Backbone as JSON, one array per atom type, in Angstrom:
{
  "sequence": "XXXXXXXXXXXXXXXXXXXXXXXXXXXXXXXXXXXXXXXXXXXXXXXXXXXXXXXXXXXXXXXXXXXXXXXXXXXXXXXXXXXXXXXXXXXXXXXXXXXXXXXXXXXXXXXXXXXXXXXXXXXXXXXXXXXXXXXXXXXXXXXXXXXXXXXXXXXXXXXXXXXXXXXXXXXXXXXXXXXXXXXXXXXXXXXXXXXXXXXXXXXXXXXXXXXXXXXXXXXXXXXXXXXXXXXXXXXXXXXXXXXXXXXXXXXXXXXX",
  "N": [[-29.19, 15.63, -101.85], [-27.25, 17.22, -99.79], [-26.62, 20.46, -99.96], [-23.54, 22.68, -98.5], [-23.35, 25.28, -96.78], [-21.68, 28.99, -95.72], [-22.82, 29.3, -93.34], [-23.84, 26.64, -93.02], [-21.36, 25.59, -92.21], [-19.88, 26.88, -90.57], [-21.88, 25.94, -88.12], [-21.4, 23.56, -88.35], [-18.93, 23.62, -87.71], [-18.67, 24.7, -85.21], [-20.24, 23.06, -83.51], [-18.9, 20.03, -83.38], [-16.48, 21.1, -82.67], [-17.21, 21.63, -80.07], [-18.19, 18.98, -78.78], [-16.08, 17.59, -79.48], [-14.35, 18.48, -77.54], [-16.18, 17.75, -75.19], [-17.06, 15.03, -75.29], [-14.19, 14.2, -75.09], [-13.45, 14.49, -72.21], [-15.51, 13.65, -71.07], [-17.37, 11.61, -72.34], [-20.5, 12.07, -73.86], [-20.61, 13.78, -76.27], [-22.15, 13.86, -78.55], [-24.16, 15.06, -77.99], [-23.7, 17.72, -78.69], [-23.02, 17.75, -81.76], [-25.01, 16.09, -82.83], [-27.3, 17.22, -83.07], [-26.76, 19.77, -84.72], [-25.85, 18.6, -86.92], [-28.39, 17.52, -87.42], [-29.51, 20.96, -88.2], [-27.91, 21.52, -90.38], [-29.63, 19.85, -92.54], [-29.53, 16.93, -92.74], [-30.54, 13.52, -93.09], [-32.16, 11.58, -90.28], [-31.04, 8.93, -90.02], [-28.44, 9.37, -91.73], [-27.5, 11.7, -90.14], [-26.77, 10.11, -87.65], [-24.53, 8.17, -88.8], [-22.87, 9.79, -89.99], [-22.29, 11.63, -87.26], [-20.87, 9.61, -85.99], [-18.65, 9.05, -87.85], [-17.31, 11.15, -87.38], [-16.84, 11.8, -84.67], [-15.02, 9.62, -84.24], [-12.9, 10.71, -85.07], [-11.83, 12.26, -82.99], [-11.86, 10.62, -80.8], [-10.03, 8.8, -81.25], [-7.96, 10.53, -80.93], [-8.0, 11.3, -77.99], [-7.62, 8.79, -77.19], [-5.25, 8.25, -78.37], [-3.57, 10.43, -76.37], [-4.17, 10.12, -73.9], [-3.46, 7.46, -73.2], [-0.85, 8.01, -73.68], [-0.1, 9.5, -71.14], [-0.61, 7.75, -69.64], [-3.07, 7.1, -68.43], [-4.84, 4.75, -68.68], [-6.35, 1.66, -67.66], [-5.27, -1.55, -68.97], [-5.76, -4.18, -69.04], [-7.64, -6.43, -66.74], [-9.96, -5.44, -67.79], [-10.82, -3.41, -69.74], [-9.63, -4.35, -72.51], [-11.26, -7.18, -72.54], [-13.52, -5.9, -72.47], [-13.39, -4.5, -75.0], [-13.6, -6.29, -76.41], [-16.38, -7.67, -76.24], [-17.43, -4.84, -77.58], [-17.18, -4.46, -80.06], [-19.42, -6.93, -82.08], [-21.42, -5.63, -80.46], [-21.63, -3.32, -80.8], [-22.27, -3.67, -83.79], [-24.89, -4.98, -84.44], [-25.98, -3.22, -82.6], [-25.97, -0.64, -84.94], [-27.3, -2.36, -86.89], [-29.71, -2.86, -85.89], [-30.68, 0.06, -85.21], [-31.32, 0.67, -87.33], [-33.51, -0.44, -88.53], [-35.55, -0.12, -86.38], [-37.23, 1.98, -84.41], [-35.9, 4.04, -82.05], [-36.84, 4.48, -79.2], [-37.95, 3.04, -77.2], [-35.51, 2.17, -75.75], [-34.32, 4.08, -75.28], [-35.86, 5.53, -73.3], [-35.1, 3.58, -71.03], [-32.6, 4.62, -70.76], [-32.37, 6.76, -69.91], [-33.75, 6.39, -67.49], [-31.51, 4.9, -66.11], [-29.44, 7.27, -66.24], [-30.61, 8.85, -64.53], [-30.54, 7.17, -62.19], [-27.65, 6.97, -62.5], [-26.87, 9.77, -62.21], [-27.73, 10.68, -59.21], [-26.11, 9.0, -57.54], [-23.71, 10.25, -58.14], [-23.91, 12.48, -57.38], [-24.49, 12.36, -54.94], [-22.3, 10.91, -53.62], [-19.6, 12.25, -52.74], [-17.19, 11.3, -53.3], [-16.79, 9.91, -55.52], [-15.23, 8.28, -57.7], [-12.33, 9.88, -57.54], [-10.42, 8.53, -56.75], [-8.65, 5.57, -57.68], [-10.2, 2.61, -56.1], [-9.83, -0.08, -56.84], [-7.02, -2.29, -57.19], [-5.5, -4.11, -59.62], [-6.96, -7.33, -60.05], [-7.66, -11.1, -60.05], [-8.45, -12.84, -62.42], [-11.69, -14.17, -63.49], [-13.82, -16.77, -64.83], [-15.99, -15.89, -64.49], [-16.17, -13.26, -64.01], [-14.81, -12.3, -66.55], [-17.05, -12.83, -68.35], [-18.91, -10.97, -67.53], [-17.69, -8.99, -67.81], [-17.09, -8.63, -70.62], [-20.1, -8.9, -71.42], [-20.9, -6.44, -70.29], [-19.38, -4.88, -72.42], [-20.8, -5.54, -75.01], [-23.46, -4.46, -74.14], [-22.31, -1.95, -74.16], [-21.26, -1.04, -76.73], [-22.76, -1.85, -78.25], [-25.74, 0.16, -77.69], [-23.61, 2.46, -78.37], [-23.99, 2.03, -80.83], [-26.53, 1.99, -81.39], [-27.9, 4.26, -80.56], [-26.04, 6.16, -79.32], [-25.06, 9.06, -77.83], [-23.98, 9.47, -75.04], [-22.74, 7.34, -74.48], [-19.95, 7.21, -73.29], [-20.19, 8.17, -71.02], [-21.56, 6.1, -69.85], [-20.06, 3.92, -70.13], [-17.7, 5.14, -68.45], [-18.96, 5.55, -66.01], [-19.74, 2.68, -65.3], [-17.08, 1.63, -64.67], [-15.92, 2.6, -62.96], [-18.0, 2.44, -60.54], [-18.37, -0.64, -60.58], [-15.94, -1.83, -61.01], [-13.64, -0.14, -59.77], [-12.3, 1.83, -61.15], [-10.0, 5.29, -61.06], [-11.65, 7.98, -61.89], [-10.34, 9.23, -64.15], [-8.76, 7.46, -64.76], [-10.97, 5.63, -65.7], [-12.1, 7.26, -67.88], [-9.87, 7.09, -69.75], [-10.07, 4.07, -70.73], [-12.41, 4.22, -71.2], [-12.31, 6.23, -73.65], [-10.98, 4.64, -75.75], [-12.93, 2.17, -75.84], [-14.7, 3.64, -76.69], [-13.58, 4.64, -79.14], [-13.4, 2.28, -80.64], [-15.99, 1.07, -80.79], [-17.13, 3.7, -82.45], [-15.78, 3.28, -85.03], [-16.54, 0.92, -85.64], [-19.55, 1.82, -86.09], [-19.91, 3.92, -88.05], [-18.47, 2.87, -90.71], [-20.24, 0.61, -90.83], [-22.7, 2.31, -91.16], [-22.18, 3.57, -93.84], [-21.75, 1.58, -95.37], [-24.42, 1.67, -95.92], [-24.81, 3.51, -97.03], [-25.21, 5.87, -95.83], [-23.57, 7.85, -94.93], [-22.36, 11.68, -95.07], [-19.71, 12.63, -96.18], [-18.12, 14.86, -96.44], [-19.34, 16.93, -94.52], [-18.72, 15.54, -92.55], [-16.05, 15.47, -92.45], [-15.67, 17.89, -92.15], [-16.64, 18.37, -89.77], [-15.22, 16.68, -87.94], [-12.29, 17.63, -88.1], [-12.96, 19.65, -86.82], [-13.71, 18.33, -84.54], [-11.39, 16.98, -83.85], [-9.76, 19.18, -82.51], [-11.19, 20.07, -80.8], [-11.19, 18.04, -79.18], [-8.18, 17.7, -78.31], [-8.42, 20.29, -76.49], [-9.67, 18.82, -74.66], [-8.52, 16.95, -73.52], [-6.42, 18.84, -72.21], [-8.06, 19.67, -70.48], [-8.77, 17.16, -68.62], [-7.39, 16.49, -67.32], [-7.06, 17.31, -64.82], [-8.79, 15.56, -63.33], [-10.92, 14.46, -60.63], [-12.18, 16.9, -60.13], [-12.79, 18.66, -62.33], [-14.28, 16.76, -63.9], [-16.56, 15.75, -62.37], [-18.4, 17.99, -62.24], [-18.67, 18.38, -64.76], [-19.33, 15.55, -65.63], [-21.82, 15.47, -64.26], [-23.48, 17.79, -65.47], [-23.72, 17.38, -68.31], [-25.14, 14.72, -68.11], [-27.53, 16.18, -66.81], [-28.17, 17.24, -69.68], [-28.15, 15.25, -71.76], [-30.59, 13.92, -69.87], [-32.46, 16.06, -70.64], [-32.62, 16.2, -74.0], [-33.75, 13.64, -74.29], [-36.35, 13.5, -73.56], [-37.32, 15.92, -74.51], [-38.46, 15.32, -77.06], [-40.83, 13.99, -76.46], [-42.61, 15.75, -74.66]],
  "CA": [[-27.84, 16.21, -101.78], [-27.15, 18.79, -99.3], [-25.47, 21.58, -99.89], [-22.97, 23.68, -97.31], [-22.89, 27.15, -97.05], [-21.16, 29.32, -94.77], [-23.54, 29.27, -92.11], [-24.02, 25.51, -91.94], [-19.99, 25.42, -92.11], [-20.35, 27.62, -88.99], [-22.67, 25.35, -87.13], [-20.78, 22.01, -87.84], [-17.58, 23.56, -86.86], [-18.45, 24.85, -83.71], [-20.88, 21.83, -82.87], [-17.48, 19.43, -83.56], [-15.82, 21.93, -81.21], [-17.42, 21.36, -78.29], [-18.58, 17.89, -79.1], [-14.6, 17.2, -78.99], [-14.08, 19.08, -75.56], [-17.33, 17.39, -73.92], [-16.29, 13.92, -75.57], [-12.69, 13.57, -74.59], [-13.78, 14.51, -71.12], [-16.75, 12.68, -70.04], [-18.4, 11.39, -73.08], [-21.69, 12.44, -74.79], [-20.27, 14.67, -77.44], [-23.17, 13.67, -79.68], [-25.11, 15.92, -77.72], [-23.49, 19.25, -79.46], [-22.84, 16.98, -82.99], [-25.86, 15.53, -83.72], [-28.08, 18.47, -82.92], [-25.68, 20.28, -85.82], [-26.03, 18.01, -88.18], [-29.93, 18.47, -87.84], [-29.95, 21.74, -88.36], [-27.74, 21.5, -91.49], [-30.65, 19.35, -92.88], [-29.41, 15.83, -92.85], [-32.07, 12.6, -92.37], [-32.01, 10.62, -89.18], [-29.52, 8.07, -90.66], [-27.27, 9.75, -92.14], [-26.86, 12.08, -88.94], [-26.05, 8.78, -87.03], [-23.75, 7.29, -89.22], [-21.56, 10.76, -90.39], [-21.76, 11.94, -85.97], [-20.1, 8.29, -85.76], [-17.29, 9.25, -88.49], [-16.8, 12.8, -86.89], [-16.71, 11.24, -83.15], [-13.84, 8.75, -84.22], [-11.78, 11.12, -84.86], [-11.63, 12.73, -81.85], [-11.58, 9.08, -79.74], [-8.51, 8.67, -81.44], [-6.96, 11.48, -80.57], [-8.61, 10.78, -77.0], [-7.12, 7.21, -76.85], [-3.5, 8.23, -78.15], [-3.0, 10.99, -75.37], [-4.78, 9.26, -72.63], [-2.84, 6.17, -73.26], [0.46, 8.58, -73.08], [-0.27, 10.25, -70.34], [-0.7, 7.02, -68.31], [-4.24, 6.64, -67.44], [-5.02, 3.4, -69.21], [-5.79, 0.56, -67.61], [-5.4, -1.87, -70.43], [-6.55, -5.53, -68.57], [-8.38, -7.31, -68.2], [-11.17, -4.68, -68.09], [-10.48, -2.91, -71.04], [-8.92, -5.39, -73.72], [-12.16, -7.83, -72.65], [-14.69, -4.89, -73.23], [-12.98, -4.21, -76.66], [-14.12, -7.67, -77.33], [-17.83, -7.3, -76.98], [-17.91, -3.53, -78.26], [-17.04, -4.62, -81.88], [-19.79, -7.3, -82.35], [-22.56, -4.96, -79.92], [-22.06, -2.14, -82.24], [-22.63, -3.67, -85.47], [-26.12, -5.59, -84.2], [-26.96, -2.02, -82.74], [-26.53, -0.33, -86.04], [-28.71, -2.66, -88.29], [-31.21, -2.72, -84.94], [-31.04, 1.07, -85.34], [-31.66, 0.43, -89.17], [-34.78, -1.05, -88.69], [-35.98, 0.07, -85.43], [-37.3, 3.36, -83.66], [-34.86, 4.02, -80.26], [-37.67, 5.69, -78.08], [-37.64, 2.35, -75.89], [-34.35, 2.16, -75.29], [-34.03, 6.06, -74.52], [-36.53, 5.6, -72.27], [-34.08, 3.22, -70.45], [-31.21, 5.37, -70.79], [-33.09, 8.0, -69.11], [-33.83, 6.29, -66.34], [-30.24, 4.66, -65.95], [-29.18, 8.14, -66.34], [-31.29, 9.98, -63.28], [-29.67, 6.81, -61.35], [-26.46, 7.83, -61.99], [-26.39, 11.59, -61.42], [-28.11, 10.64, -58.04], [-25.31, 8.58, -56.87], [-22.59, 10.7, -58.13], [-24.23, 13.74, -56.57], [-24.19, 12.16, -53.31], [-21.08, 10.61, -53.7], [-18.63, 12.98, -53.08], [-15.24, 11.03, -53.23], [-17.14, 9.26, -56.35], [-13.84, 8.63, -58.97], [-11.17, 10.36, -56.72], [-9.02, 7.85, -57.11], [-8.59, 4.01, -57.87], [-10.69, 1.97, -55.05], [-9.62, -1.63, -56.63], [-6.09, -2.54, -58.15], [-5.41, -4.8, -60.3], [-7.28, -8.33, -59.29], [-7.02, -12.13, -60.44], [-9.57, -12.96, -63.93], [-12.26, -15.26, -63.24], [-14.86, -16.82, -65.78], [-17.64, -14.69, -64.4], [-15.31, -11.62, -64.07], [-14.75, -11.6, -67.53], [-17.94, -12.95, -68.78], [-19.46, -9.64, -66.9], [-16.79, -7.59, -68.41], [-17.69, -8.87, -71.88], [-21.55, -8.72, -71.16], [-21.04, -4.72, -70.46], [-18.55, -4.36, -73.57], [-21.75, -6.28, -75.72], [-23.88, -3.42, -74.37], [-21.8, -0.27, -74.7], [-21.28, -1.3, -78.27], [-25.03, -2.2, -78.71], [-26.14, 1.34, -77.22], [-22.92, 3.12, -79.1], [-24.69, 1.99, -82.82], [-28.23, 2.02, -81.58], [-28.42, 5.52, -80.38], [-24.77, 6.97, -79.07], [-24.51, 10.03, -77.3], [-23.86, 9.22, -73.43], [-22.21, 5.67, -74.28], [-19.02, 6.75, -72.65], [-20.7, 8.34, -69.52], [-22.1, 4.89, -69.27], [-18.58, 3.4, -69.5], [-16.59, 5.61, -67.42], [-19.74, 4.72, -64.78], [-19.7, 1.07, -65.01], [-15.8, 1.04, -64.82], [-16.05, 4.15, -61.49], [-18.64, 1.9, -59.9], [-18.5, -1.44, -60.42], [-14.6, -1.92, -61.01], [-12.69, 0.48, -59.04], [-11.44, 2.61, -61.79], [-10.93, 6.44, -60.77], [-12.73, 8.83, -62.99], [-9.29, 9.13, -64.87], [-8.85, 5.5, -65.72], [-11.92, 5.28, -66.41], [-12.09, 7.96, -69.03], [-9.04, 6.36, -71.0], [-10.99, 3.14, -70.98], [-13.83, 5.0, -72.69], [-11.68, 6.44, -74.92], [-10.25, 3.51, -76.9], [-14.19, 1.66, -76.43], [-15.65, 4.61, -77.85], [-12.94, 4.48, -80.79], [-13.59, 1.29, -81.45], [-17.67, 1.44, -81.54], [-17.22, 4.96, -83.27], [-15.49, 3.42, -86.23], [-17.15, 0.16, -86.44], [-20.87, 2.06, -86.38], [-19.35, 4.66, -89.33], [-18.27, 1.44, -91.5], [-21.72, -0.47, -91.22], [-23.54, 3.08, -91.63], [-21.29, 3.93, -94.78], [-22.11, 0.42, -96.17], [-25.91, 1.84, -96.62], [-24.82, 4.84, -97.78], [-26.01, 6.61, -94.6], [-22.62, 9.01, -93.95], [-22.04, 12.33, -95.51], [-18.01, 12.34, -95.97], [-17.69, 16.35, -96.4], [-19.35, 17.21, -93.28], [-17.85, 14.9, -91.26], [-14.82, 15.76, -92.65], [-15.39, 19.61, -91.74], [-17.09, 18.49, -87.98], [-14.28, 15.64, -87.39], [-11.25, 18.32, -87.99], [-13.25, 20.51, -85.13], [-13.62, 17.27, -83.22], [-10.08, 16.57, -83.14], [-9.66, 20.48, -82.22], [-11.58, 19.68, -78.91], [-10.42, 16.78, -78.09], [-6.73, 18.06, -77.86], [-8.53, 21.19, -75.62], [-10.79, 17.78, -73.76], [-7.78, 16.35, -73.17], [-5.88, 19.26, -71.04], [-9.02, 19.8, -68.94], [-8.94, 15.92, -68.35], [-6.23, 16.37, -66.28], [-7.6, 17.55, -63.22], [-9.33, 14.03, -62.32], [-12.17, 15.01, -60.23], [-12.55, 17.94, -59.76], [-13.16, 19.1, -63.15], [-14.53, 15.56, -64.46], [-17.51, 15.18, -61.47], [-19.28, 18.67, -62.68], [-18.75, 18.06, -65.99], [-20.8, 14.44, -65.69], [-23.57, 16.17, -63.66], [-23.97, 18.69, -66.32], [-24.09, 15.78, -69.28], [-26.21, 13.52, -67.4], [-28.71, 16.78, -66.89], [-28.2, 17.84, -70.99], [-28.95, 14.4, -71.99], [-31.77, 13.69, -70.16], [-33.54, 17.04, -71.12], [-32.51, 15.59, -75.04], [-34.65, 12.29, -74.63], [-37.13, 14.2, -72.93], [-37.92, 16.73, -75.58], [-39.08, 15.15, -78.39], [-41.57, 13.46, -75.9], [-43.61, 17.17, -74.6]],
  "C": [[-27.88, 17.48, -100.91], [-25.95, 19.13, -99.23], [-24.79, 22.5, -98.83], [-22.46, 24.62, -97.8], [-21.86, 27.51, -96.09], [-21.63, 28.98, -94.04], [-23.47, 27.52, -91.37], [-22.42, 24.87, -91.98], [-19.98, 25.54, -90.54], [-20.79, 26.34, -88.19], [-21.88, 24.07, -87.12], [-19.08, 22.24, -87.37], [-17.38, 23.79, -85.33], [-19.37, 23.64, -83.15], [-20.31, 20.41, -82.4], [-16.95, 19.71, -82.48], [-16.04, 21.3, -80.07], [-18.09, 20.05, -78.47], [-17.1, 16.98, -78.75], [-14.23, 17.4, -77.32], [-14.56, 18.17, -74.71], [-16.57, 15.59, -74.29], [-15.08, 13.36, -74.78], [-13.2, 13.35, -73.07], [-14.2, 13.96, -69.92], [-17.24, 11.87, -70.75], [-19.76, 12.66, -73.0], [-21.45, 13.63, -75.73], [-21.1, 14.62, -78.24], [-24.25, 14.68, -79.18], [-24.86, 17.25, -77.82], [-23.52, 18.56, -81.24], [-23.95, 16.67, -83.39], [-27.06, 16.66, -83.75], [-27.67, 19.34, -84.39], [-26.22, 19.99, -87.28], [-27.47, 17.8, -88.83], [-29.9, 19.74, -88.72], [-29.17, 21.69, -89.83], [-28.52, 20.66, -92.64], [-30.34, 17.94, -92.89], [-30.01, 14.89, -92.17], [-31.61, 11.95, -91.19], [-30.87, 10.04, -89.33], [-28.91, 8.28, -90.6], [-26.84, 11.24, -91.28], [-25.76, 11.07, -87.86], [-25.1, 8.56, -87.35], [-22.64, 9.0, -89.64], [-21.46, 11.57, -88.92], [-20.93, 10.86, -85.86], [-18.93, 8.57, -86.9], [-16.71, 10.38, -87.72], [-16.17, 12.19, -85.71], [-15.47, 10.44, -83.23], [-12.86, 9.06, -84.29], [-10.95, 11.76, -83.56], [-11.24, 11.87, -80.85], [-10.21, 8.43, -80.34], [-7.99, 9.43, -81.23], [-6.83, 11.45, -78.56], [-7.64, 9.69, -76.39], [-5.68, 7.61, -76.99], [-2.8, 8.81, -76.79], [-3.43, 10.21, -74.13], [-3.7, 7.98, -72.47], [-1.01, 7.04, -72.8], [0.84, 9.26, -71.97], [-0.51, 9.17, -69.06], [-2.07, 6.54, -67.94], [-5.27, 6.0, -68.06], [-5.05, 2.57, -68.29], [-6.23, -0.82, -68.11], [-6.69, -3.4, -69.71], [-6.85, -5.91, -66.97], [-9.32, -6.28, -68.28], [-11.43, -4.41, -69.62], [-10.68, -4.05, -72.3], [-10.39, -6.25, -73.8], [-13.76, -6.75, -73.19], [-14.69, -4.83, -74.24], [-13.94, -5.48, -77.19], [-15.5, -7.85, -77.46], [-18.24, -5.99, -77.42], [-17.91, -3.75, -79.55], [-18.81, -5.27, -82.12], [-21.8, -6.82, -81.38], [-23.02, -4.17, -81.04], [-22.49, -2.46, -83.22], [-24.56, -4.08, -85.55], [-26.79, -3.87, -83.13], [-27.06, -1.14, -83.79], [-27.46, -0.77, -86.84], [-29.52, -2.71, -87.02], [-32.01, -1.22, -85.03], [-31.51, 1.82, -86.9], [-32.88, 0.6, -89.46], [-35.87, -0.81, -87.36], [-36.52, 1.51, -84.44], [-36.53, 3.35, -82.01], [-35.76, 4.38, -79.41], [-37.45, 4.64, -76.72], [-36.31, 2.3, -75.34], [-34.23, 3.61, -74.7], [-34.62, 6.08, -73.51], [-35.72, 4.52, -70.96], [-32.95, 3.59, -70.11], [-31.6, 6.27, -70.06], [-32.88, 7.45, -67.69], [-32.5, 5.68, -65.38], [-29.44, 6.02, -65.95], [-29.13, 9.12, -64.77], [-30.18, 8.63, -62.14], [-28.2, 7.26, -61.21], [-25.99, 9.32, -61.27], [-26.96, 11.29, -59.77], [-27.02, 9.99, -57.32], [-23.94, 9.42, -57.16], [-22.6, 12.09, -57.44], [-24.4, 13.3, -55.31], [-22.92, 11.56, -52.93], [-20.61, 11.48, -53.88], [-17.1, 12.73, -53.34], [-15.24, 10.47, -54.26], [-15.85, 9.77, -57.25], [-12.56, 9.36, -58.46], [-9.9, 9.62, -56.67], [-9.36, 6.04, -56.85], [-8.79, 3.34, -56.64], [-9.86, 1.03, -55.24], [-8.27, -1.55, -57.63], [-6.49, -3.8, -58.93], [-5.65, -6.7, -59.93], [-7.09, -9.86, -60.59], [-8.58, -12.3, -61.8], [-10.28, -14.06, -63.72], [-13.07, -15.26, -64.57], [-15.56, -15.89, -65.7], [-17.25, -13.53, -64.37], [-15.58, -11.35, -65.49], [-15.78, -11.79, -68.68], [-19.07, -11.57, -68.72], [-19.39, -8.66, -67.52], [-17.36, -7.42, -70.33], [-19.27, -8.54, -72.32], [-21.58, -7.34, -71.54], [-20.4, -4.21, -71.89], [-20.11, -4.84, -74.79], [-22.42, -4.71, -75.43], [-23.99, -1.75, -74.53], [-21.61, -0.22, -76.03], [-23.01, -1.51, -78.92], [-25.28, -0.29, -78.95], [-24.93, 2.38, -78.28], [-23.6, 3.3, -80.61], [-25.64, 2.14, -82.72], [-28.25, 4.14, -81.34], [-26.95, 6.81, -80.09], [-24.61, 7.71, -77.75], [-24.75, 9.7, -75.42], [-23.34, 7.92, -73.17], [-20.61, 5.86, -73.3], [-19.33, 7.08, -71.42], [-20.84, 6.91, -69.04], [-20.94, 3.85, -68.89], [-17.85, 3.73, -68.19], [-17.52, 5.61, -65.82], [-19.65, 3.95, -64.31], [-18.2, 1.02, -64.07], [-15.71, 1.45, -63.14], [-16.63, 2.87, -60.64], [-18.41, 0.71, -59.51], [-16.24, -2.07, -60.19], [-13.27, -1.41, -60.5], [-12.11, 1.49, -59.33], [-11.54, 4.07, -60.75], [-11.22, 6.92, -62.39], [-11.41, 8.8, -64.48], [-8.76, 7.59, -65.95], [-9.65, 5.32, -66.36], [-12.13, 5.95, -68.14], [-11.29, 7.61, -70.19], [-9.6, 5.39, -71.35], [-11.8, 3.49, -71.72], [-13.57, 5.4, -73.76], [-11.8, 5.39, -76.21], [-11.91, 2.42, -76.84], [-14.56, 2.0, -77.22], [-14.84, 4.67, -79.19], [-13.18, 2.81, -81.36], [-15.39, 0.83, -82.3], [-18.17, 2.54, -82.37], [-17.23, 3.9, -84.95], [-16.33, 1.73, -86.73], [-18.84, 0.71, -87.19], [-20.66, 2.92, -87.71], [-19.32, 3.66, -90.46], [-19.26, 1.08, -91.93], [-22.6, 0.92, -91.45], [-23.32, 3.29, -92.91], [-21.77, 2.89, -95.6], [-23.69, 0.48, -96.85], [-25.96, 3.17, -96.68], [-25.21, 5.93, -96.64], [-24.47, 7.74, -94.13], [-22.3, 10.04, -95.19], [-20.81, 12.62, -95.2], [-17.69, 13.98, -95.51], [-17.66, 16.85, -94.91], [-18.77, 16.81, -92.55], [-16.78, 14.63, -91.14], [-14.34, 17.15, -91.96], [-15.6, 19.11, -90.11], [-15.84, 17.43, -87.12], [-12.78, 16.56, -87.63], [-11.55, 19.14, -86.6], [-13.6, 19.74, -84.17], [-11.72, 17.51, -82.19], [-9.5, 18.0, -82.65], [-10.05, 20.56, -80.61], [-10.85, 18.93, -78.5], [-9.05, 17.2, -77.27], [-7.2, 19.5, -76.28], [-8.89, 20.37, -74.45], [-9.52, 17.44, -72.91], [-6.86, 17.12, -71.79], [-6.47, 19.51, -69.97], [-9.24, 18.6, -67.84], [-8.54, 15.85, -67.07], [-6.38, 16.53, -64.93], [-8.43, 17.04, -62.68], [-10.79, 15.21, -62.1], [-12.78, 15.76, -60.31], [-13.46, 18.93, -60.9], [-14.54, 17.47, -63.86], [-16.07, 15.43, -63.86], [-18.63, 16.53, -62.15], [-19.75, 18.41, -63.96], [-19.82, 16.76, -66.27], [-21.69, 14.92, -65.35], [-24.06, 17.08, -65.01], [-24.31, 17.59, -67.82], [-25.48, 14.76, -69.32], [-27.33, 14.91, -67.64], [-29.36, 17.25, -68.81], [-29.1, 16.57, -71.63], [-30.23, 13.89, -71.56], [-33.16, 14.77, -70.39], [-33.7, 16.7, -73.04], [-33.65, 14.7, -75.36], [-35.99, 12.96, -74.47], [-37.82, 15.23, -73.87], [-38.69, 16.74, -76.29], [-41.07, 14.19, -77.66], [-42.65, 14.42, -75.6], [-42.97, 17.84, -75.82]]
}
């Protein structure tokens, strides 16, 4: 049973905070959140599974404004991703049940350094929508489904940088700009948030309190994530570089 004091009040409210901000933004909010929830003493697990209740709140708040604000775009990308993020996530929670992440991190890493290298030489990278809206083939949306399978996988197995990896795929391979893309991530990441919470919750693995106190200072960011959003590139392109460098000094750590 752990107990909260002031102090580790303190730490999960401001870790929430900016966990919301960085979240709405760009993704990897887990990389102020789960750090937090360390230090307030809570095991492996049940960090995972109560950052994944905290995080959902915020991706809903994420997904409503984003979606009102226009910079959704729902299909087929989207709507077909939704469809393998549900049934990724749940087979990366019990994988992350039963499994140590180091290999996979070590993949994420290096998928990682690729990205910041192309978005740091890319300068028009996400500026605005390359591809409109095109015709749905089998393999289109078999593709689309494929990637939704492993942003949901990666969301329950380990988390923090799953929407970078979205609002990448979508930037890169699909046309989105950085803006589109980010609403897209939104409403993924709310959907792999709350299924990985659910199946953690089911083995007892989420502390409700905390992630009651760190998911009020989520949704506190988010609403701040959300007005910085606004300025597309400009704000959006540093913001990934800085992410991409946080996370892979994260994986990297526990290694030296």
């Amino acid at each position: 049973m752990i107990t909260l004091g002031f102090s580790q009040l303190v730490i999960l409210i401001v870790g929430g905070f900016f966990a919301g901000v960085v979240d709405t933004i760009i993704g990897g909010g887990g990389l102020f959140s789960i750090p937090a929830l360390f230090l307030v003493g809570a095991p492996a697990q049940v960090v995972l599974g109560t950052n994944q209740f905290a995080l959902s709140m915020g991706s809903l708040i994420g997904t409503v404004k984003f979606s009102q604000k226009g910079y959704m775009r729902w299909w087929p990308e989207t709507l077909i991703c939704l469809i393998g993020t549900l049934p990724g996530t749940i087979l990366g929670v019990i994988t992350t049940i039963q499994i140590p992440p180091e290999i996979l991190q070590v993949i994420i890493m290096i998928l990682l350094v690729v990205i910041g290298v192309i978005v740091l030489l890319k300068k028009e990278f996400g500026t605005q929508e390359r591809i409109g809206k095109v015709s749905l083939t089998l393999a289109r949306a078999l593709i689309i489904f494929v990637l939704g399978l492993f942003f949901g996988f990666y969301e329950g197995f380990f988390g923090p940088g799953s929407g970078l990896l979205i609002i990448f795929s979508l930037t890169i391979w699909f046309g989105f700009s950085l803006l589109q893309a980010s609403g897209s991530a939104k409403v993924i990441s709310l959907v792999g948030n709350v299924t990985a919470f659910i199946v953690f919750a089911m083995h007892g693995s989420v502390l409700w309190v905390a992630g009651l106190v760190m998911g009020i200072s989520v949704i506190i960011g988010a609403y701040v994530g959300v007005y910085f959003a606004q300025y597309g590139a400009k704000i959006l392109r540093p913001v990934m570089l800085t992410v991409i460098v946080l996370l892979i000094v994260k994986i990297l750590l526990p290694i030296f």
